[in-house]
Amino acid sequence: MKRIAVFTSGGDSPGMNACIRAVVRTAIYYGVEVYGIRRGYNGLIKGELVKMESSSVSNTIQKGGTILKSARSLDFMAPEGRRLAFEQLQKFEIEGLVAIGGNGTFTGATLFYEEYGIPIVGAPGTIDNDLYGTDYTIGYDTAVNTALDAIDKIRDTADSHERVFFVEVMGRDSGYIAMPCAIGGGAEIVLIPETKTSITDVISTLQNGWSRSKTSFIIVVAEGDEEGNATEIAARVKEAIPQMDARVSILGHIQRGGSPTAADRLLASQIGIACVEGLLNGKKDVMAGFVNSRLVYTPFKDTITKKKIINQRFVRMVEILSV
């Protein structure tokens, strides 16, 4: 393999630049030319490829976002879009791809591989930490620490004004951000998609707390919880407890930005190297990840379809520590 390309797709996550940097420098280390594809699959379709040198990724490991830009591409999900993308790869004589992204990125990658046989190795770049085949995804640790810092600040106000705060964190169908934030932030309640917590349960916990002279509460809500988002849940609880002084805080996209933590920089660098070495060793249609500190390559179809189970010990910890 003489020439490869790397791109980022879907939602950005802190550490993507560290991964790009590792891919570029690993390719150069092995004497392989490397191109960067700007704006994900959309850029591939349009031929937005630029040759990368070692200097191209200087002073990037500490930066959030992605220097290659990112986009979601409806065009690539159509056969015609993938055909145009393949033609661009032929034009630039690209023999393999490193795809940095999440579920949607890998769905497109496996379709592309099935149709055109282009070897693709994926790097799990998403703050949600919801991909099967790796214990941690690139950007997750930073997102948790960003959210936790916000919750610590909200706790000060909740305590000062004796209020109940409903704090919504990202996670789509996953409680992986919400759970460590709830434990680390001392939250009294956490609502995540993986476990059933009813509005009745929330009301009961609040009333039990007040009976013990507790005056403030933090309730962490994963945006994909089955009971609804934080605003909806707060409104329903308020209906049952009209005297409750409640506020809603939606942390939103602040969780995606910022300089990556040391853990994310290290993980992204390891995975970037593993992606290039995987391509050079014949890996294709797989994601590189670490499970129990061991490098593993998981088929894209498994990363897309298999459910990553949240540790039930964490659920129990919230129950015990909120007493």
PDB file of N, CA, C and O in Angstrom, residues 144-158 165-169 177-178 180-187 218-221 249 251 255:
ATOM      1  N   VAL A 144     -16.817  14.174  29.368  1.00  0.00           N
ATOM      2  CA  VAL A 144     -17.237  13.918  30.743  1.00  0.00           C
ATOM      3  C   VAL A 144     -16.668  14.982  31.682  1.00  0.00           C
ATOM      4  O   VAL A 144     -17.375  15.523  32.537  1.00  0.00           O
ATOM      5  N   ASN A 145     -15.401  15.306  31.518  1.00  0.00           N
ATOM      6  CA  ASN A 145     -14.779  16.302  32.385  1.00  0.00           C
ATOM      7  C   ASN A 145     -15.352  17.697  32.159  1.00  0.00           C
ATOM      8  O   ASN A 145     -15.494  18.483  33.103  1.00  0.00           O
ATOM      9  N   THR A 146     -15.698  18.014  30.908  1.00  0.00           N
ATOM     10  CA  THR A 146     -16.338  19.303  30.613  1.00  0.00           C
ATOM     11  C   THR A 146     -17.701  19.392  31.288  1.00  0.00           C
ATOM     12  O   THR A 146     -18.044  20.402  31.917  1.00  0.00           O
ATOM     13  N   ALA A 147     -18.492  18.315  31.158  1.00  0.00           N
ATOM     14  CA  ALA A 147     -19.822  18.291  31.766  1.00  0.00           C
ATOM     15  C   ALA A 147     -19.725  18.324  33.286  1.00  0.00           C
ATOM     16  O   ALA A 147     -20.504  19.012  33.958  1.00  0.00           O
ATOM     17  N   LEU A 148     -18.770  17.600  33.820  1.00  0.00           N
ATOM     18  CA  LEU A 148     -18.610  17.554  35.275  1.00  0.00           C
ATOM     19  C   LEU A 148     -18.223  18.918  35.838  1.00  0.00           C
ATOM     20  O   LEU A 148     -18.709  19.330  36.897  1.00  0.00           O
ATOM     21  N   ASP A 149     -17.378  19.631  35.125  1.00  0.00           N
ATOM     22  CA  ASP A 149     -16.995  20.977  35.559  1.00  0.00           C
ATOM     23  C   ASP A 149     -18.222  21.886  35.617  1.00  0.00           C
ATOM     24  O   ASP A 149     -18.389  22.680  36.551  1.00  0.00           O
ATOM     25  N   ALA A 150     -19.099  21.755  34.618  1.00  0.00           N
ATOM     26  CA  ALA A 150     -20.324  22.563  34.603  1.00  0.00           C
ATOM     27  C   ALA A 150     -21.240  22.182  35.762  1.00  0.00           C
ATOM     28  O   ALA A 150     -21.840  23.054  36.421  1.00  0.00           O
ATOM     29  N   ILE A 151     -21.360  20.884  36.024  1.00  0.00           N
ATOM     30  CA  ILE A 151     -22.226  20.424  37.114  1.00  0.00           C
ATOM     31  C   ILE A 151     -21.717  20.921  38.467  1.00  0.00           C
ATOM     32  O   ILE A 151     -22.511  21.308  39.336  1.00  0.00           O
ATOM     33  N   ASP A 152     -20.396  20.919  38.644  1.00  0.00           N
ATOM     34  CA  ASP A 152     -19.829  21.452  39.891  1.00  0.00           C
ATOM     35  C   ASP A 152     -20.243  22.900  40.111  1.00  0.00           C
ATOM     36  O   ASP A 152     -20.567  23.311  41.237  1.00  0.00           O
ATOM     37  N   LYS A 153     -20.236  23.681  39.044  1.00  0.00           N
ATOM     38  CA  LYS A 153     -20.621  25.095  39.151  1.00  0.00           C
ATOM     39  C   LYS A 153     -22.121  25.241  39.419  1.00  0.00           C
ATOM     40  O   LYS A 153     -22.556  26.103  40.198  1.00  0.00           O
ATOM     41  N   ILE A 154     -22.912  24.398  38.758  1.00  0.00           N
ATOM     42  CA  ILE A 154     -24.365  24.430  38.974  1.00  0.00           C
ATOM     43  C   ILE A 154     -24.699  24.039  40.411  1.00  0.00           C
ATOM     44  O   ILE A 154     -25.622  24.591  41.024  1.00  0.00           O
ATOM     45  N   ARG A 155     -23.926  23.110  40.968  1.00  0.00           N
ATOM     46  CA  ARG A 155     -24.154  22.673  42.352  1.00  0.00           C
ATOM     47  C   ARG A 155     -24.052  23.857  43.326  1.00  0.00           C
ATOM     48  O   ARG A 155     -24.833  23.965  44.280  1.00  0.00           O
ATOM     49  N   ASP A 156     -23.106  24.751  43.080  1.00  0.00           N
ATOM     50  CA  ASP A 156     -22.952  25.927  43.951  1.00  0.00           C
ATOM     51  C   ASP A 156     -24.230  26.755  43.976  1.00  0.00           C
ATOM     52  O   ASP A 156     -24.687  27.208  45.034  1.00  0.00           O
ATOM     53  N   THR A 157     -24.803  26.967  42.785  1.00  0.00           N
ATOM     54  CA  THR A 157     -26.029  27.764  42.712  1.00  0.00           C
ATOM     55  C   THR A 157     -27.217  27.009  43.308  1.00  0.00           C
ATOM     56  O   THR A 157     -28.054  27.596  43.998  1.00  0.00           O
ATOM     57  N   ALA A 158     -27.288  25.707  43.015  1.00  0.00           N
ATOM     58  CA  ALA A 158     -28.376  24.896  43.574  1.00  0.00           C
ATOM     59  C   ALA A 158     -28.374  24.951  45.092  1.00  0.00           C
ATOM     60  O   ALA A 158     -29.426  25.111  45.733  1.00  0.00           O
ATOM     61  N   PHE A 165     -31.974  21.236  40.289  1.00  0.00           N
ATOM     62  CA  PHE A 165     -31.495  21.458  38.926  1.00  0.00           C
ATOM     63  C   PHE A 165     -31.582  20.169  38.115  1.00  0.00           C
ATOM     64  O   PHE A 165     -31.081  19.122  38.541  1.00  0.00           O
ATOM     65  N   PHE A 166     -32.219  20.276  36.958  1.00  0.00           N
ATOM     66  CA  PHE A 166     -32.251  19.179  35.987  1.00  0.00           C
ATOM     67  C   PHE A 166     -31.191  19.506  34.929  1.00  0.00           C
ATOM     68  O   PHE A 166     -31.354  20.463  34.166  1.00  0.00           O
ATOM     69  N   VAL A 167     -30.121  18.747  34.917  1.00  0.00           N
ATOM     70  CA  VAL A 167     -28.993  19.021  34.024  1.00  0.00           C
ATOM     71  C   VAL A 167     -28.967  17.983  32.914  1.00  0.00           C
ATOM     72  O   VAL A 167     -28.801  16.787  33.167  1.00  0.00           O
ATOM     73  N   GLU A 168     -29.131  18.448  31.678  1.00  0.00           N
ATOM     74  CA  GLU A 168     -29.153  17.536  30.531  1.00  0.00           C
ATOM     75  C   GLU A 168     -27.771  17.453  29.889  1.00  0.00           C
ATOM     76  O   GLU A 168     -27.164  18.472  29.552  1.00  0.00           O
ATOM     77  N   VAL A 169     -27.290  16.235  29.721  1.00  0.00           N
ATOM     78  CA  VAL A 169     -26.019  15.998  29.043  1.00  0.00           C
ATOM     79  C   VAL A 169     -26.266  15.228  27.752  1.00  0.00           C
ATOM     80  O   VAL A 169     -27.319  14.643  27.563  1.00  0.00           O
ATOM     81  N   ILE A 177     -22.116   9.309  29.273  1.00  0.00           N
ATOM     82  CA  ILE A 177     -21.686  10.612  29.796  1.00  0.00           C
ATOM     83  C   ILE A 177     -22.422  10.910  31.103  1.00  0.00           C
ATOM     84  O   ILE A 177     -21.821  11.357  32.084  1.00  0.00           O
ATOM     85  N   ALA A 178     -23.712  10.632  31.130  1.00  0.00           N
ATOM     86  CA  ALA A 178     -24.528  10.963  32.305  1.00  0.00           C
ATOM     87  C   ALA A 178     -24.073  10.231  33.558  1.00  0.00           C
ATOM     88  O   ALA A 178     -24.004  10.816  34.646  1.00  0.00           O
ATOM     89  N   PRO A 180     -21.045   8.758  34.756  1.00  0.00           N
ATOM     90  CA  PRO A 180     -19.890   9.239  35.531  1.00  0.00           C
ATOM     91  C   PRO A 180     -20.068  10.669  36.033  1.00  0.00           C
ATOM     92  O   PRO A 180     -19.539  11.029  37.089  1.00  0.00           O
ATOM     93  N   CYS A 181     -20.832  11.489  35.288  1.00  0.00           N
ATOM     94  CA  CYS A 181     -21.100  12.852  35.747  1.00  0.00           C
ATOM     95  C   CYS A 181     -21.975  12.836  37.001  1.00  0.00           C
ATOM     96  O   CYS A 181     -21.785  13.639  37.920  1.00  0.00           O
ATOM     97  N   ALA A 182     -22.929  11.918  37.033  1.00  0.00           N
ATOM     98  CA  ALA A 182     -23.803  11.806  38.196  1.00  0.00           C
ATOM     99  C   ALA A 182     -23.016  11.358  39.418  1.00  0.00           C
ATOM    100  O   ALA A 182     -23.176  11.906  40.521  1.00  0.00           O
ATOM    101  N   ILE A 183     -22.140  10.372  39.240  1.00  0.00           N
ATOM    102  CA  ILE A 183     -21.341   9.869  40.364  1.00  0.00           C
ATOM    103  C   ILE A 183     -20.318  10.917  40.802  1.00  0.00           C
ATOM    104  O   ILE A 183     -20.208  11.260  41.983  1.00  0.00           O
ATOM    105  N   GLY A 184     -19.556  11.441  39.828  1.00  0.00           N
ATOM    106  CA  GLY A 184     -18.515  12.412  40.148  1.00  0.00           C
ATOM    107  C   GLY A 184     -19.053  13.741  40.626  1.00  0.00           C
ATOM    108  O   GLY A 184     -18.384  14.454  41.381  1.00  0.00           O
ATOM    109  N   GLY A 185     -20.267  14.102  40.185  1.00  0.00           N
ATOM    110  CA  GLY A 185     -20.860  15.382  40.571  1.00  0.00           C
ATOM    111  C   GLY A 185     -21.767  15.287  41.779  1.00  0.00           C
ATOM    112  O   GLY A 185     -22.384  16.286  42.172  1.00  0.00           O
ATOM    113  N   GLY A 186     -21.888  14.087  42.365  1.00  0.00           N
ATOM    114  CA  GLY A 186     -22.708  13.927  43.559  1.00  0.00           C
ATOM    115  C   GLY A 186     -24.191  14.093  43.310  1.00  0.00           C
ATOM    116  O   GLY A 186     -24.939  14.521  44.201  1.00  0.00           O
ATOM    117  N   ALA A 187     -24.654  13.745  42.104  1.00  0.00           N
ATOM    118  CA  ALA A 187     -26.079  13.901  41.785  1.00  0.00           C
ATOM    119  C   ALA A 187     -26.932  12.934  42.597  1.00  0.00           C
ATOM    120  O   ALA A 187     -26.497  11.830  42.929  1.00  0.00           O
ATOM    121  N   ILE A 218     -29.318  17.734  42.451  1.00  0.00           N
ATOM    122  CA  ILE A 218     -28.882  17.711  41.056  1.00  0.00           C
ATOM    123  C   ILE A 218     -29.432  16.439  40.427  1.00  0.00           C
ATOM    124  O   ILE A 218     -29.193  15.330  40.925  1.00  0.00           O
ATOM    125  N   ILE A 219     -30.178  16.598  39.344  1.00  0.00           N
ATOM    126  CA  ILE A 219     -30.704  15.458  38.595  1.00  0.00           C
ATOM    127  C   ILE A 219     -30.070  15.487  37.209  1.00  0.00           C
ATOM    128  O   ILE A 219     -30.287  16.434  36.435  1.00  0.00           O
ATOM    129  N   VAL A 220     -29.265  14.492  36.902  1.00  0.00           N
ATOM    130  CA  VAL A 220     -28.596  14.418  35.601  1.00  0.00           C
ATOM    131  C   VAL A 220     -29.455  13.598  34.644  1.00  0.00           C
ATOM    132  O   VAL A 220     -29.871  12.473  34.967  1.00  0.00           O
ATOM    133  N   VAL A 221     -29.724  14.168  33.472  1.00  0.00           N
ATOM    134  CA  VAL A 221     -30.591  13.523  32.483  1.00  0.00           C
ATOM    135  C   VAL A 221     -29.826  13.319  31.176  1.00  0.00           C
ATOM    136  O   VAL A 221     -29.328  14.287  30.590  1.00  0.00           O
ATOM    137  N   SER A 249     -30.881  23.073  33.028  1.00  0.00           N
ATOM    138  CA  SER A 249     -29.649  23.505  32.374  1.00  0.00           C
ATOM    139  C   SER A 249     -29.254  22.456  31.333  1.00  0.00           C
ATOM    140  O   SER A 249     -29.001  21.299  31.671  1.00  0.00           O
ATOM    141  N   LEU A 251     -26.539  21.389  28.773  1.00  0.00           N
ATOM    142  CA  LEU A 251     -25.125  21.670  28.512  1.00  0.00           C
ATOM    143  C   LEU A 251     -24.806  21.686  27.018  1.00  0.00           C
ATOM    144  O   LEU A 251     -23.920  22.419  26.574  1.00  0.00           O
ATOM    145  N   GLN A 255     -20.029  20.308  25.338  1.00  0.00           N
ATOM    146  CA  GLN A 255     -19.385  19.031  25.649  1.00  0.00           C
ATOM    147  C   GLN A 255     -18.515  18.504  24.509  1.00  0.00           C
ATOM    148  O   GLN A 255     -17.667  17.635  24.710  1.00  0.00           O
TER     149      GLN A 255
END
